[in-house]
Structures are given as C-alpha cells and as structure tokens.
PDB file of C-alpha atoms and ligand atoms in Angstrom:
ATOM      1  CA  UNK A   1      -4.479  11.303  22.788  1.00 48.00           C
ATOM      2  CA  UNK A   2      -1.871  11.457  25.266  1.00 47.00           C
ATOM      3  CA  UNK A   3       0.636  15.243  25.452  1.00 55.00           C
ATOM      4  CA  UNK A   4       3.191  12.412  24.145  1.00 65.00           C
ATOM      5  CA  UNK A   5       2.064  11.768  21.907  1.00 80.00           C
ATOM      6  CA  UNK A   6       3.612  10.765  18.633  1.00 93.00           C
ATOM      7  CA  UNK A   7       1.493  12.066  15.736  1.00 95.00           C
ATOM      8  CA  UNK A   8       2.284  11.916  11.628  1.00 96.00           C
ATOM      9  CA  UNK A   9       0.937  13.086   8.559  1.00 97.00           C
ATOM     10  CA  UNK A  10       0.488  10.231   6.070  1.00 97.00           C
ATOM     11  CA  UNK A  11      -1.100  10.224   2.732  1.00 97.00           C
ATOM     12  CA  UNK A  12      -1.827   7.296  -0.200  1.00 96.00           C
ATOM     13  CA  UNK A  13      -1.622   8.304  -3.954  1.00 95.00           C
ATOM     14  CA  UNK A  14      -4.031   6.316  -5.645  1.00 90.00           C
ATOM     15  CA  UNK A  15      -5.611   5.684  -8.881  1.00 84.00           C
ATOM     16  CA  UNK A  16      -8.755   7.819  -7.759  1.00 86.00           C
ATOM     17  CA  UNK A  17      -8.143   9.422  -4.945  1.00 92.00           C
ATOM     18  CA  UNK A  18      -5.331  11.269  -3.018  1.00 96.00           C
ATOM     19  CA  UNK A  19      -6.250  10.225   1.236  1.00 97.00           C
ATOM     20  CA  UNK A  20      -4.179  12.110   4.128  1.00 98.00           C
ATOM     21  CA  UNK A  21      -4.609  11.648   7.920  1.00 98.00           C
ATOM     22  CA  UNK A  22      -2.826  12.582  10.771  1.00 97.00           C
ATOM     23  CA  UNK A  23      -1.890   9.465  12.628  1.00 97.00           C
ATOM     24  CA  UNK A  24      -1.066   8.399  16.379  1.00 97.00           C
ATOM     25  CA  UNK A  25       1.805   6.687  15.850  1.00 96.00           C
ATOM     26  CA  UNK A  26       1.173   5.197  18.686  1.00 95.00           C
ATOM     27  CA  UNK A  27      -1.542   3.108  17.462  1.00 93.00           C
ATOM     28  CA  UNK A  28      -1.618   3.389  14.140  1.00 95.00           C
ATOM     29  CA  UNK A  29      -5.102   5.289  14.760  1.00 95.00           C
ATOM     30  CA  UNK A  30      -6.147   8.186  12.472  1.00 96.00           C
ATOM     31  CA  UNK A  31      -6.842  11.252  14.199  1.00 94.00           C
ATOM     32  CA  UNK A  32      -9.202  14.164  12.875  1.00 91.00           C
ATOM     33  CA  UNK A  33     -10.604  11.875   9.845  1.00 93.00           C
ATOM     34  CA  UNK A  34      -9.391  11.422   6.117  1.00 96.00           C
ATOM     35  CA  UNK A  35      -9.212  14.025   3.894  1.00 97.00           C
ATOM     36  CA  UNK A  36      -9.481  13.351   0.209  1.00 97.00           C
ATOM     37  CA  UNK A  37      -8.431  14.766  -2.893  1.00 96.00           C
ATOM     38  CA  UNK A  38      -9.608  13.546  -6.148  1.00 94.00           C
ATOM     39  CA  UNK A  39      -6.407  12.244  -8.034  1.00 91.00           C
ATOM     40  CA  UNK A  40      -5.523  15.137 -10.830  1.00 85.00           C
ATOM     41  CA  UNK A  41      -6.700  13.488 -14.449  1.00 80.00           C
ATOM     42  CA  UNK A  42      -3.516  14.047 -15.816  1.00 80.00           C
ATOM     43  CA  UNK A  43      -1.990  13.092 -12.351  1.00 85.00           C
ATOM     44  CA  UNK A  44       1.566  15.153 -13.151  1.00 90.00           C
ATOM     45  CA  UNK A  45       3.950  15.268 -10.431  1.00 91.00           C
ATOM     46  CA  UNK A  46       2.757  18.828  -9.689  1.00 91.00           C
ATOM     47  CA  UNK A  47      -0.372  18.529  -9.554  1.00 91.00           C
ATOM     48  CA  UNK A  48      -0.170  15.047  -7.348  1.00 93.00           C
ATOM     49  CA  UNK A  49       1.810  17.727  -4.996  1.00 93.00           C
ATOM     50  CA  UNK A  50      -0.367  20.332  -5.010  1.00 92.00           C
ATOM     51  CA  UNK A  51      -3.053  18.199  -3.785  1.00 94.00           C
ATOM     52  CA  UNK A  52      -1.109  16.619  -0.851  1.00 94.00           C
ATOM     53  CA  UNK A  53      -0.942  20.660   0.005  1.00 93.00           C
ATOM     54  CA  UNK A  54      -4.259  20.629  -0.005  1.00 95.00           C
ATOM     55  CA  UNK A  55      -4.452  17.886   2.436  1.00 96.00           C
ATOM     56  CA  UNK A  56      -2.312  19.125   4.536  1.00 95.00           C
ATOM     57  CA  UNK A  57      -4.039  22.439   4.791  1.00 94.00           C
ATOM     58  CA  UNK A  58      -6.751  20.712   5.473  1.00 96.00           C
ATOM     59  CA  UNK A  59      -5.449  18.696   8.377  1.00 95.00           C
ATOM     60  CA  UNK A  60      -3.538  21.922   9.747  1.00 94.00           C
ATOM     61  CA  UNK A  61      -0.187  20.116   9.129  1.00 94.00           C
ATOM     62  CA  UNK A  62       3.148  21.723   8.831  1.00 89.00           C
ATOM     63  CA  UNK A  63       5.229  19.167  10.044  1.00 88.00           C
ATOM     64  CA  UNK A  64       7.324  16.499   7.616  1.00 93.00           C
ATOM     65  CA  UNK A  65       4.734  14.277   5.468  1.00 95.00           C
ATOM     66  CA  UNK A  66       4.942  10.797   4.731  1.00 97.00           C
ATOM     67  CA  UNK A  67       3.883  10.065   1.226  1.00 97.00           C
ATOM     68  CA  UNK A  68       2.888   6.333  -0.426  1.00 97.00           C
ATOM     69  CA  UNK A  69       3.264   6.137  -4.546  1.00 96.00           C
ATOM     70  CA  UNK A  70       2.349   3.450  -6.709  1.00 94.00           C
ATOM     71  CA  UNK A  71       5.226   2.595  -8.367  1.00 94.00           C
ATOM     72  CA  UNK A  72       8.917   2.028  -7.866  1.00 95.00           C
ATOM     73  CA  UNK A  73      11.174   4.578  -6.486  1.00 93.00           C
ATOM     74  CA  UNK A  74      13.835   4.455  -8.465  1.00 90.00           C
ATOM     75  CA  UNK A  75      16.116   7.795  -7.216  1.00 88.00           C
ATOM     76  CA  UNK A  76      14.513  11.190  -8.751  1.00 90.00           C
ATOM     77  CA  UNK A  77      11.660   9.109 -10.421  1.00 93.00           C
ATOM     78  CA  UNK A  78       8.802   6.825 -10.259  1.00 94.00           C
ATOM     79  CA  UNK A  79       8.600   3.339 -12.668  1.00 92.00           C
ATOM     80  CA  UNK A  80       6.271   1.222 -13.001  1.00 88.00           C
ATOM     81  CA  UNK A  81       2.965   3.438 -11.975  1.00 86.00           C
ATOM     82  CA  UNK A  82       0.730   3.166 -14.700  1.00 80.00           C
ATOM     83  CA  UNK A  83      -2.001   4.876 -13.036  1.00 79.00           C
ATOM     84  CA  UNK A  84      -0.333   8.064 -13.077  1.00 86.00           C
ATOM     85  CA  UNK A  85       1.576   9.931 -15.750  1.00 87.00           C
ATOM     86  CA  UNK A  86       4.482   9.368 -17.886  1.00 90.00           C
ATOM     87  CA  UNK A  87       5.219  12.242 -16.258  1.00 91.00           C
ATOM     88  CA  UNK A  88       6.733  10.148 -13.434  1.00 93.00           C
ATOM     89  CA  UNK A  89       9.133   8.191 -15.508  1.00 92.00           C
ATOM     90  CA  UNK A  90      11.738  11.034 -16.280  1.00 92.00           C
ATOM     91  CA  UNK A  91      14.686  11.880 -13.846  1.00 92.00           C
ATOM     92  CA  UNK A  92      14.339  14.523 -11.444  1.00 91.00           C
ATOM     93  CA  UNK A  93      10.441  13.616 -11.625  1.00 90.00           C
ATOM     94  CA  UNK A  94      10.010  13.406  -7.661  1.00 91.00           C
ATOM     95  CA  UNK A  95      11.954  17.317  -7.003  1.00 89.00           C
ATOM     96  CA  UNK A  96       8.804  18.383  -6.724  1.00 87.00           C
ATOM     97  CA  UNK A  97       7.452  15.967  -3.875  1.00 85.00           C
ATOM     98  CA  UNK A  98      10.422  16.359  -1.774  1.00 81.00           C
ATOM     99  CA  UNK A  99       8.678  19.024   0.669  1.00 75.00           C
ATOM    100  CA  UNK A 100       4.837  19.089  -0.888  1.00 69.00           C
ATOM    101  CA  UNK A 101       3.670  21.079   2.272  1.00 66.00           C
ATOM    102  CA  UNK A 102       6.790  23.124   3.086  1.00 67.00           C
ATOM    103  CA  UNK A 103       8.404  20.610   4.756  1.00 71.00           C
ATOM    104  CA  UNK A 104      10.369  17.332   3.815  1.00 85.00           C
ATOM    105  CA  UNK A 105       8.872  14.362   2.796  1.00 91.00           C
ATOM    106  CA  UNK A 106       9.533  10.621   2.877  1.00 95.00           C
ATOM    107  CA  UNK A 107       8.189   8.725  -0.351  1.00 95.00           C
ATOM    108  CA  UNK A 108       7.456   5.036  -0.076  1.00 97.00           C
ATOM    109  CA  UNK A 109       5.905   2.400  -2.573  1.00 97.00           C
ATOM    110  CA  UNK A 110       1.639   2.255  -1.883  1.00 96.00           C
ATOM    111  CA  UNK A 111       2.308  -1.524  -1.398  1.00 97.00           C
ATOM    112  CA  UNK A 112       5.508  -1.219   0.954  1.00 98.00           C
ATOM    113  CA  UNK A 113       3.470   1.525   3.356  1.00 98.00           C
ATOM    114  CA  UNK A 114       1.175  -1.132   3.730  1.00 96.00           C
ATOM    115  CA  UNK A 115       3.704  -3.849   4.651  1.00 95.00           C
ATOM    116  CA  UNK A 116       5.041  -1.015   6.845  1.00 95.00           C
ATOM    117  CA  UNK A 117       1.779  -0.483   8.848  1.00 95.00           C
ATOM    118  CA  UNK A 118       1.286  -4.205   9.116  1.00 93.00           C
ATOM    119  CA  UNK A 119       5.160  -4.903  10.748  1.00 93.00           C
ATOM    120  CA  UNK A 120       4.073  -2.213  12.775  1.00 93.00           C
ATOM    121  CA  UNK A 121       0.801  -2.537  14.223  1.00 93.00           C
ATOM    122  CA  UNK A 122      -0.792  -6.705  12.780  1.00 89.00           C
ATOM    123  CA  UNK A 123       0.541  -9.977  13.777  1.00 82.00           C
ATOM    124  CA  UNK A 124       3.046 -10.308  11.870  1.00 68.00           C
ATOM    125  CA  UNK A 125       4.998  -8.040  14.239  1.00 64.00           C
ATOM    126  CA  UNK A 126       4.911 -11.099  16.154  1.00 61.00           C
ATOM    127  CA  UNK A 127       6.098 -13.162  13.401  1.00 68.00           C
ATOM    128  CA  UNK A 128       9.867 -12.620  13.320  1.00 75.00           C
ATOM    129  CA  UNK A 129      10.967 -16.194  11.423  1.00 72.00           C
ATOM    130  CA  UNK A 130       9.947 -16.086   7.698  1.00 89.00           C
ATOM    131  CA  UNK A 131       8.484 -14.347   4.759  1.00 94.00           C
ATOM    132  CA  UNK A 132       4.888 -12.657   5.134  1.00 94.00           C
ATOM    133  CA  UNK A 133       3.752 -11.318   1.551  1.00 96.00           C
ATOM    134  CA  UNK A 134       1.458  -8.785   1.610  1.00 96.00           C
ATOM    135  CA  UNK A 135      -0.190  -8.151  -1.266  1.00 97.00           C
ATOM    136  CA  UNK A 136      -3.199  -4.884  -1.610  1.00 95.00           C
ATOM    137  CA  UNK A 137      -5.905  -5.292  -4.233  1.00 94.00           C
ATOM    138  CA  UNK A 138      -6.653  -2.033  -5.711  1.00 90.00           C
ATOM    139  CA  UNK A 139      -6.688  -0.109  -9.036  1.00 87.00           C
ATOM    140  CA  UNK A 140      -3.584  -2.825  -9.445  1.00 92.00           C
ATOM    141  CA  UNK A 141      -1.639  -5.335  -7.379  1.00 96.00           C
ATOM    142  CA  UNK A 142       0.649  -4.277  -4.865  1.00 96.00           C
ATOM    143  CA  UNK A 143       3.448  -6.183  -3.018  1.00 98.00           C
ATOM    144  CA  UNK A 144       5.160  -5.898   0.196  1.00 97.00           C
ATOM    145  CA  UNK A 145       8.054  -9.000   1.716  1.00 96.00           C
ATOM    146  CA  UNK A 146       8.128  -9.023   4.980  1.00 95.00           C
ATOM    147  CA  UNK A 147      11.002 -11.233   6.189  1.00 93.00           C
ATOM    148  CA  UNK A 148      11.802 -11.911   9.705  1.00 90.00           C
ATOM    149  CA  UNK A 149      10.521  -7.833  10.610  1.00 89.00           C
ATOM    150  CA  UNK A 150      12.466  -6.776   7.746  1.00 91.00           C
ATOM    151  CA  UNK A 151      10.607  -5.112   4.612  1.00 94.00           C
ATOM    152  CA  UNK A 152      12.315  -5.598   1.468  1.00 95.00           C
ATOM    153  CA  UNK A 153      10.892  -2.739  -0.601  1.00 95.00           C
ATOM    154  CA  UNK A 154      10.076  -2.336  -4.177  1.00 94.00           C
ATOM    155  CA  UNK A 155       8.954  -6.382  -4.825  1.00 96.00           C
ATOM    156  CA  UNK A 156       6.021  -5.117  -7.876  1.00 96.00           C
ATOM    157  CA  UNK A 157       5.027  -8.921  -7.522  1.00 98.00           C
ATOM    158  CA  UNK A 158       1.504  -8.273  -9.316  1.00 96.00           C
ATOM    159  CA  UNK A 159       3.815  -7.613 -12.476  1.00 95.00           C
ATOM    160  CA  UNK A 160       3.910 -11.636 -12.906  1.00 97.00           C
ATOM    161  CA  UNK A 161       2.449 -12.936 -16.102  1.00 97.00           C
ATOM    162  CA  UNK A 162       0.415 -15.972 -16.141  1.00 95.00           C
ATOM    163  CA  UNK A 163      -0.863 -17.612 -18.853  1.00 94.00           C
ATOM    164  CA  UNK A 164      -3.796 -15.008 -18.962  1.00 92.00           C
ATOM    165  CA  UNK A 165      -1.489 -12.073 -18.973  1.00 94.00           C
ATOM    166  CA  UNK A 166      -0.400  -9.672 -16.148  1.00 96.00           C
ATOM    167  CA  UNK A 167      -2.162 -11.013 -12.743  1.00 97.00           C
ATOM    168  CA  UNK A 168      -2.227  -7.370 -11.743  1.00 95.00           C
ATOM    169  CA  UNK A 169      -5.016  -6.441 -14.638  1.00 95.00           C
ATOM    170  CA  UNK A 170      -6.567  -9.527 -14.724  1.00 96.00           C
ATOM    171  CA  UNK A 171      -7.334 -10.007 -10.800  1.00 96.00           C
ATOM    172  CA  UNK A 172      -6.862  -6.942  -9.171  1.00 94.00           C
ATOM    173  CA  UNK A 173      -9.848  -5.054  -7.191  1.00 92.00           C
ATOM    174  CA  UNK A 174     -10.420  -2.971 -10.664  1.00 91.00           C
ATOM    175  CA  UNK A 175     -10.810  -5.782 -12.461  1.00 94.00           C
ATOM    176  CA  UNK A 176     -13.419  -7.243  -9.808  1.00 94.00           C
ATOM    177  CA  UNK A 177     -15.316  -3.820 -10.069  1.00 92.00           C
ATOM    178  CA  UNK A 178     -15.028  -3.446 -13.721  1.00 94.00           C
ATOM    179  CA  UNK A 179     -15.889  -7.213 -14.898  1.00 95.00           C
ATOM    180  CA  UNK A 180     -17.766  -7.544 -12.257  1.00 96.00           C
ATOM    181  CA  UNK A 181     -16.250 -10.799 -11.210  1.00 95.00           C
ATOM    182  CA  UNK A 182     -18.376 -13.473  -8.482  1.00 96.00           C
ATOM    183  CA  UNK A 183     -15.758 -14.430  -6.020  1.00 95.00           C
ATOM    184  CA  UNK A 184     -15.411 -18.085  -7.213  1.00 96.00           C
ATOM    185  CA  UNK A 185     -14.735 -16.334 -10.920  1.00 97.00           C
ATOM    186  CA  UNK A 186     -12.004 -14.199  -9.216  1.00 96.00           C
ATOM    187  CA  UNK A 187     -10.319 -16.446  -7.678  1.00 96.00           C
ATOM    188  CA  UNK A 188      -9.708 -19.236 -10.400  1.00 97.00           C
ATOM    189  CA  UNK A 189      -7.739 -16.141 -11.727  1.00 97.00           C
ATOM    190  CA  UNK A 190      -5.907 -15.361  -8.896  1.00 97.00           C
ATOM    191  CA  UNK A 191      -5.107 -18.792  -7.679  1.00 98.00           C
ATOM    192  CA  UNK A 192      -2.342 -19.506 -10.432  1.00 98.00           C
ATOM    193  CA  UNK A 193      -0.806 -16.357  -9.030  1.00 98.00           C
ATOM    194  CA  UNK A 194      -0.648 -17.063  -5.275  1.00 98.00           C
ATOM    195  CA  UNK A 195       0.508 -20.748  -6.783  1.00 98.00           C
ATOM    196  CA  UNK A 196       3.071 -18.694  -8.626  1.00 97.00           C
ATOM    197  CA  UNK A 197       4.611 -17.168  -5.557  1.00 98.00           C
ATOM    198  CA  UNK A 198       4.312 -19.554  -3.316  1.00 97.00           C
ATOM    199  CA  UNK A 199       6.264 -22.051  -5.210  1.00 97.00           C
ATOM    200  CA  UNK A 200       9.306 -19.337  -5.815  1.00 97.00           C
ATOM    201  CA  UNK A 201       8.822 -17.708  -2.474  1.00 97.00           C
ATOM    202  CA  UNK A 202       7.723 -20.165   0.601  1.00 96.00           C
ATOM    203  CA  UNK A 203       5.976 -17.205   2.588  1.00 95.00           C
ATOM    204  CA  UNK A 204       4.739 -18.274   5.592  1.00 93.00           C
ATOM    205  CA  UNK A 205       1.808 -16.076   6.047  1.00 93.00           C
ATOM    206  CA  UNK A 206      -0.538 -13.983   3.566  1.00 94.00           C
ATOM    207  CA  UNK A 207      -1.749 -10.627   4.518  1.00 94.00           C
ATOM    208  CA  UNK A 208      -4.344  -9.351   1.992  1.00 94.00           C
ATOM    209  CA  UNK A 209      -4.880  -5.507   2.033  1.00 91.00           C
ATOM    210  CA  UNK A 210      -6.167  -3.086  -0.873  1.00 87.00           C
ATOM    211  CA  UNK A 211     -10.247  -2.783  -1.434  1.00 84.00           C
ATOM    212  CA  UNK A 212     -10.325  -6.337  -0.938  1.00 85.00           C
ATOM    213  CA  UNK A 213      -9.703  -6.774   2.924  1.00 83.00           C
ATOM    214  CA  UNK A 214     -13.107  -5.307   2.861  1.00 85.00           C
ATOM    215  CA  UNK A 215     -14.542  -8.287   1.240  1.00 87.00           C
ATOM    216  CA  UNK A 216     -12.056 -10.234   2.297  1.00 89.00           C
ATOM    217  CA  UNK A 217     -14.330 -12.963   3.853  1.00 89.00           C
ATOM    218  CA  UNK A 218     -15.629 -13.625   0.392  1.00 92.00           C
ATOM    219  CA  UNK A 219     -12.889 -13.692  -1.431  1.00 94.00           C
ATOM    220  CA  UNK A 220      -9.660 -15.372   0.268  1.00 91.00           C
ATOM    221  CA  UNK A 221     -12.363 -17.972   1.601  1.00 91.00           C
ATOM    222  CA  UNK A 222     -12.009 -19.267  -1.759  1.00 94.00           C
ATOM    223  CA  UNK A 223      -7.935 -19.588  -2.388  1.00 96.00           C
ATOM    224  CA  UNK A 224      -6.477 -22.867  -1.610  1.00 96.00           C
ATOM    225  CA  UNK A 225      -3.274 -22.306   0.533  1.00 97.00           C
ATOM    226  CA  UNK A 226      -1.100 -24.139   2.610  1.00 94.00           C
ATOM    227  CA  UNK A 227      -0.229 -21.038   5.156  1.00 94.00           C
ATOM    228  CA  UNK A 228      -2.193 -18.658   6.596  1.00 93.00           C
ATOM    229  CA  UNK A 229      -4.023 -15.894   4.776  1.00 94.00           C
ATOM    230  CA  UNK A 230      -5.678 -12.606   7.029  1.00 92.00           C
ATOM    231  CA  UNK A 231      -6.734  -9.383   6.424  1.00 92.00           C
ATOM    232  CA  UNK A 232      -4.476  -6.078   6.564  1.00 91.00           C
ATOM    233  CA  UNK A 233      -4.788  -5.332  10.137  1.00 88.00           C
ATOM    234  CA  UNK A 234      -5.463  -2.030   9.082  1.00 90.00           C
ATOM    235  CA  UNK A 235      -7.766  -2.325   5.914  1.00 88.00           C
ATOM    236  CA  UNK A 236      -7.971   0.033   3.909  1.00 88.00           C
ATOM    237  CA  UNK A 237      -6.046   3.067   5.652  1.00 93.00           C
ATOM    238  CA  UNK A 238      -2.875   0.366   5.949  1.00 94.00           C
ATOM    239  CA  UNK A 239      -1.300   3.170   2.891  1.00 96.00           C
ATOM    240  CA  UNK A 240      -1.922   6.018   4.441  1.00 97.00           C
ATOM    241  CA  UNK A 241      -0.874   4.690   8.290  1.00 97.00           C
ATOM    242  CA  UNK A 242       2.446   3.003   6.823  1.00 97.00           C
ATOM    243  CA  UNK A 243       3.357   6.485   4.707  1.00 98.00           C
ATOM    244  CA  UNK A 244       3.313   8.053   8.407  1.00 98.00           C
ATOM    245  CA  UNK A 245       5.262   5.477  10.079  1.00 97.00           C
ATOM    246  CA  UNK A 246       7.788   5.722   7.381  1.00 97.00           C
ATOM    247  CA  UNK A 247       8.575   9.162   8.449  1.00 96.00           C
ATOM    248  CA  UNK A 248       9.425   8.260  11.764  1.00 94.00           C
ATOM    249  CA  UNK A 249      11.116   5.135  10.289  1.00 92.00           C
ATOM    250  CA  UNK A 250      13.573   7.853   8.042  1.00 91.00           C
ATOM    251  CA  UNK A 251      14.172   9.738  11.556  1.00 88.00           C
ATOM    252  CA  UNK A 252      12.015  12.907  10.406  1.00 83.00           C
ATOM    253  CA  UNK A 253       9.414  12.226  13.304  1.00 70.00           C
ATOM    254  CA  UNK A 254       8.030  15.383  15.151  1.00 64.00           C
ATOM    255  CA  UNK A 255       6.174  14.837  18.824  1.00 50.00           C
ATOM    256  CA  UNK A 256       3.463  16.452  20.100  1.00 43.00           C
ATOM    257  CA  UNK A 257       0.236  17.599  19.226  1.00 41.00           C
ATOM    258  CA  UNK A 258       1.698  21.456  18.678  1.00 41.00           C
ATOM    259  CA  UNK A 259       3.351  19.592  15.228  1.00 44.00           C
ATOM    260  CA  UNK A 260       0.298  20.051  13.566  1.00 45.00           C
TER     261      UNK A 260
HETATM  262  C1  BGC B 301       2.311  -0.611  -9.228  1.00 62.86           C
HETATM  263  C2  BGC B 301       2.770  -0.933  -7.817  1.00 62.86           C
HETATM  264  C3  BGC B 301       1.709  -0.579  -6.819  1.00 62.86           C
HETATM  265  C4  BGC B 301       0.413  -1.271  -7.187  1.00 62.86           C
HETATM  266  C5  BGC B 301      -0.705  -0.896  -6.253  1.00 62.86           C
HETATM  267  C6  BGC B 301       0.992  -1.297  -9.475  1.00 62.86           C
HETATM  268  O1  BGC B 301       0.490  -0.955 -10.736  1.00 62.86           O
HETATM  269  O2  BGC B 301       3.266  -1.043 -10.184  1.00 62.86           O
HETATM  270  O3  BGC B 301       3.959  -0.242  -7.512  1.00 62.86           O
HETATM  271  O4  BGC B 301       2.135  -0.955  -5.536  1.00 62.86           O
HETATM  272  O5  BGC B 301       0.025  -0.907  -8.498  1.00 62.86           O
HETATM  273  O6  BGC B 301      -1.000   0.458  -6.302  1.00 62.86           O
END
C-alpha cells in the first residue's frame, strides 16, 4: 500500500450478514479483512445503521462510507427489498443512513455495486461496445446493465416471472441452498430466464456474481448461451468493493491512509 494511496470504506447489506472492508481503490483489494455484522432480525433502517457503525469502528473508519442495499433506491426510501423490513418502504426511510458513521454516505443497489466493481476492475472494462448483464445469485437475484462502460442502475431483472413464478425465488443461490438443487436441476430453472433476457436484451457478455461465482464452474457450465458467461472478477466481495468505488464515483473520495 502505496502513501497514495486511494483507500474506501465499503459495505454490502445482505440477507444474513452486514460485510465492510476498507478497500484500495486502486485495486479493488480489501485491506485489513472483512468485518461482519449479523443482519438485525427485524433489519429496520436503524438498526441496519447501527451495525455499519459497528463496522466502521471496527475498521477504524471515519471517513465517508459507501453503502450497497438490496433494493431500489427510490429518493428517501428503499422498494423492492424483501429481505429487509417494510420498514424501508416509507419516505424518509434512508435519513437515517445518510452519515451511518458520522460521515456521509453514498447508497447504491447490492446488484449495481457489483456491476460497479466489475466496470472497474474485470474485463468488461475492456468491453466498451454493448450490454454486459451482470446478474449476483444470493438470498435473491440481482441485476446490473452495463452498456458501453455505462451502468444503468436500478434494472431488478430477477423480478421476471416465468412460467414457474418469480426467477428470483425459484433459482436464486437461496433456493439452491434451501432445495438443495444438483446443478443440472438448477439450471433447467434458470435457463428460461437467461432465454428471457437475452431475447429482450442482446447482452453481449454474462458476468455471474453472488454465492454462485463460487461454484460457478458447476453451475454456468450447464446454461446454453450464445455469448460469453464469466465469473465476477471479484466474487463474492464484488458488493462490498463496488459500494467503495461508488464513493469515489459520487466525488466523496478521501486519500491517504490517515482517512481511516
Ligand atoms: C432485490 C434486488 C437485489 C437482489 C439481490 C432482490 O430481492 O429486489 O434489488 O439486488 O435481491 O440482493
């Protein structure tokens, strides 16, 4: 780690668990480890920012924090994050997020941070002509577009319904876990879906991030695609990297190692 060097708190509200690291923007490399929080059972606002306190203690941060929800940010509130309180859903829900630690913070879909990390720091940085859908398989389905090193936020694409209900509960990583699904079982579910997008959409490339990129081998190996499918260059930290770069992103960025 370099005097220069650009570092960022970034932490991933999930389903289970509340992660933070300090990251080298430089990189995209975590620095000091993860620190965890288990998600709040009732998962309020509050008590979601409480716990990135916590973490932020933890990592001796005081600097601005970069914070990934699932969910759509939607002005003061969250939609669409039905892992987490109703809580979320009423106006003037986020207040309390705004500066968690002290300090302001910069809230960005779970799925979008990912994309983020990815345009950042994977191939696709490289890939300026086209669409690149990421999508993260977790507690549900997230979605990021990537189009020509553009992310279009707030796509919720694991919301489509196929003719076995919502792909996101019926072929997302809980649903794996839970059911216990063999990879060939998974993916005749998930196939209609990437059929699905691909017809509407035309990506050129598939990134696949969430719990799955680390089975990823398994799993995609048994989609039938006509473009490209990798893992999230960053795996299963691509939440918590992207949250930090969208800090620097909204022009809140502090430098130097005396930030934290
Ligand atoms: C939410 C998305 C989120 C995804 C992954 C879905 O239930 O609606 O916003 O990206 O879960 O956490």
């Amino acid at each position: 780690m370099s005097e220069q060097a650009e570092m960022q708190l970034g932490v991933d509200v999930g389903g289970t668990s509340i992660k933070g690291a300090v990251v080298d923007l430089g990189a995209g490399d975590l620095v000091g480890g993860i620190h965890t929080e288990p998600t709040p059972p009732e998962a309020s606002p509050g008590d979601v920012a409480a716990a990135i306190g916590r973490i932020a203690a933890a990592a001796g941060w005081s600097g601005p924090v970069g914070v990934a929800l699932p969910g759509v940010l939607d002005g003061s509130c969250l939609r669409h994050a039905p892992n987490l309180s109703a809580a979320w859903e009423v106006v003037g829900a986020l207040a309390c997020l705004r500066a968690p630690a002290g300090a302001n913070a910069v809230l960005i879909n779970d799925a979008d941070a990912a994309g983020l990390a990815e345009l950042t720091y994977g191939d696709t940085r490289l890939d300026r002509d086209g669409l690149t859908i990421v999508l993260t398989f977790g507690t549900g389905i997230g979605s990021a577009l990537l189009y020509n090193g553009d992310l279009i936020a707030n796509s919720e694409l694991g919301g489509l319904v196929g003719s076995n209900g919502r792909f996101e509960e019926i072929a997302s990583g809980r649903a794996i876990s839970s059911e216990e699904l063999t990879p060939v079982e998974w993916a005749r579910r998930a196939q209609p879906f990437f059929d699905e997008l691909e017809a509407m959409l035309n990506p050129n490339r598939w990134v696949v991030g969430g719990g799955l990129s680390e089975n990823f081998d398994r799993f995609a190996s048994r989609l039938m695609l006509s473009k490209p499918i990798s893992v999230a260059h960053l795996g299963i930290h691509a939440g918590v990297v992207g949250a930090a770069v969208a800090v620097r992103r909204a022009g809140l960025g502090t430098t130097g190692p005396a930030a934290h």
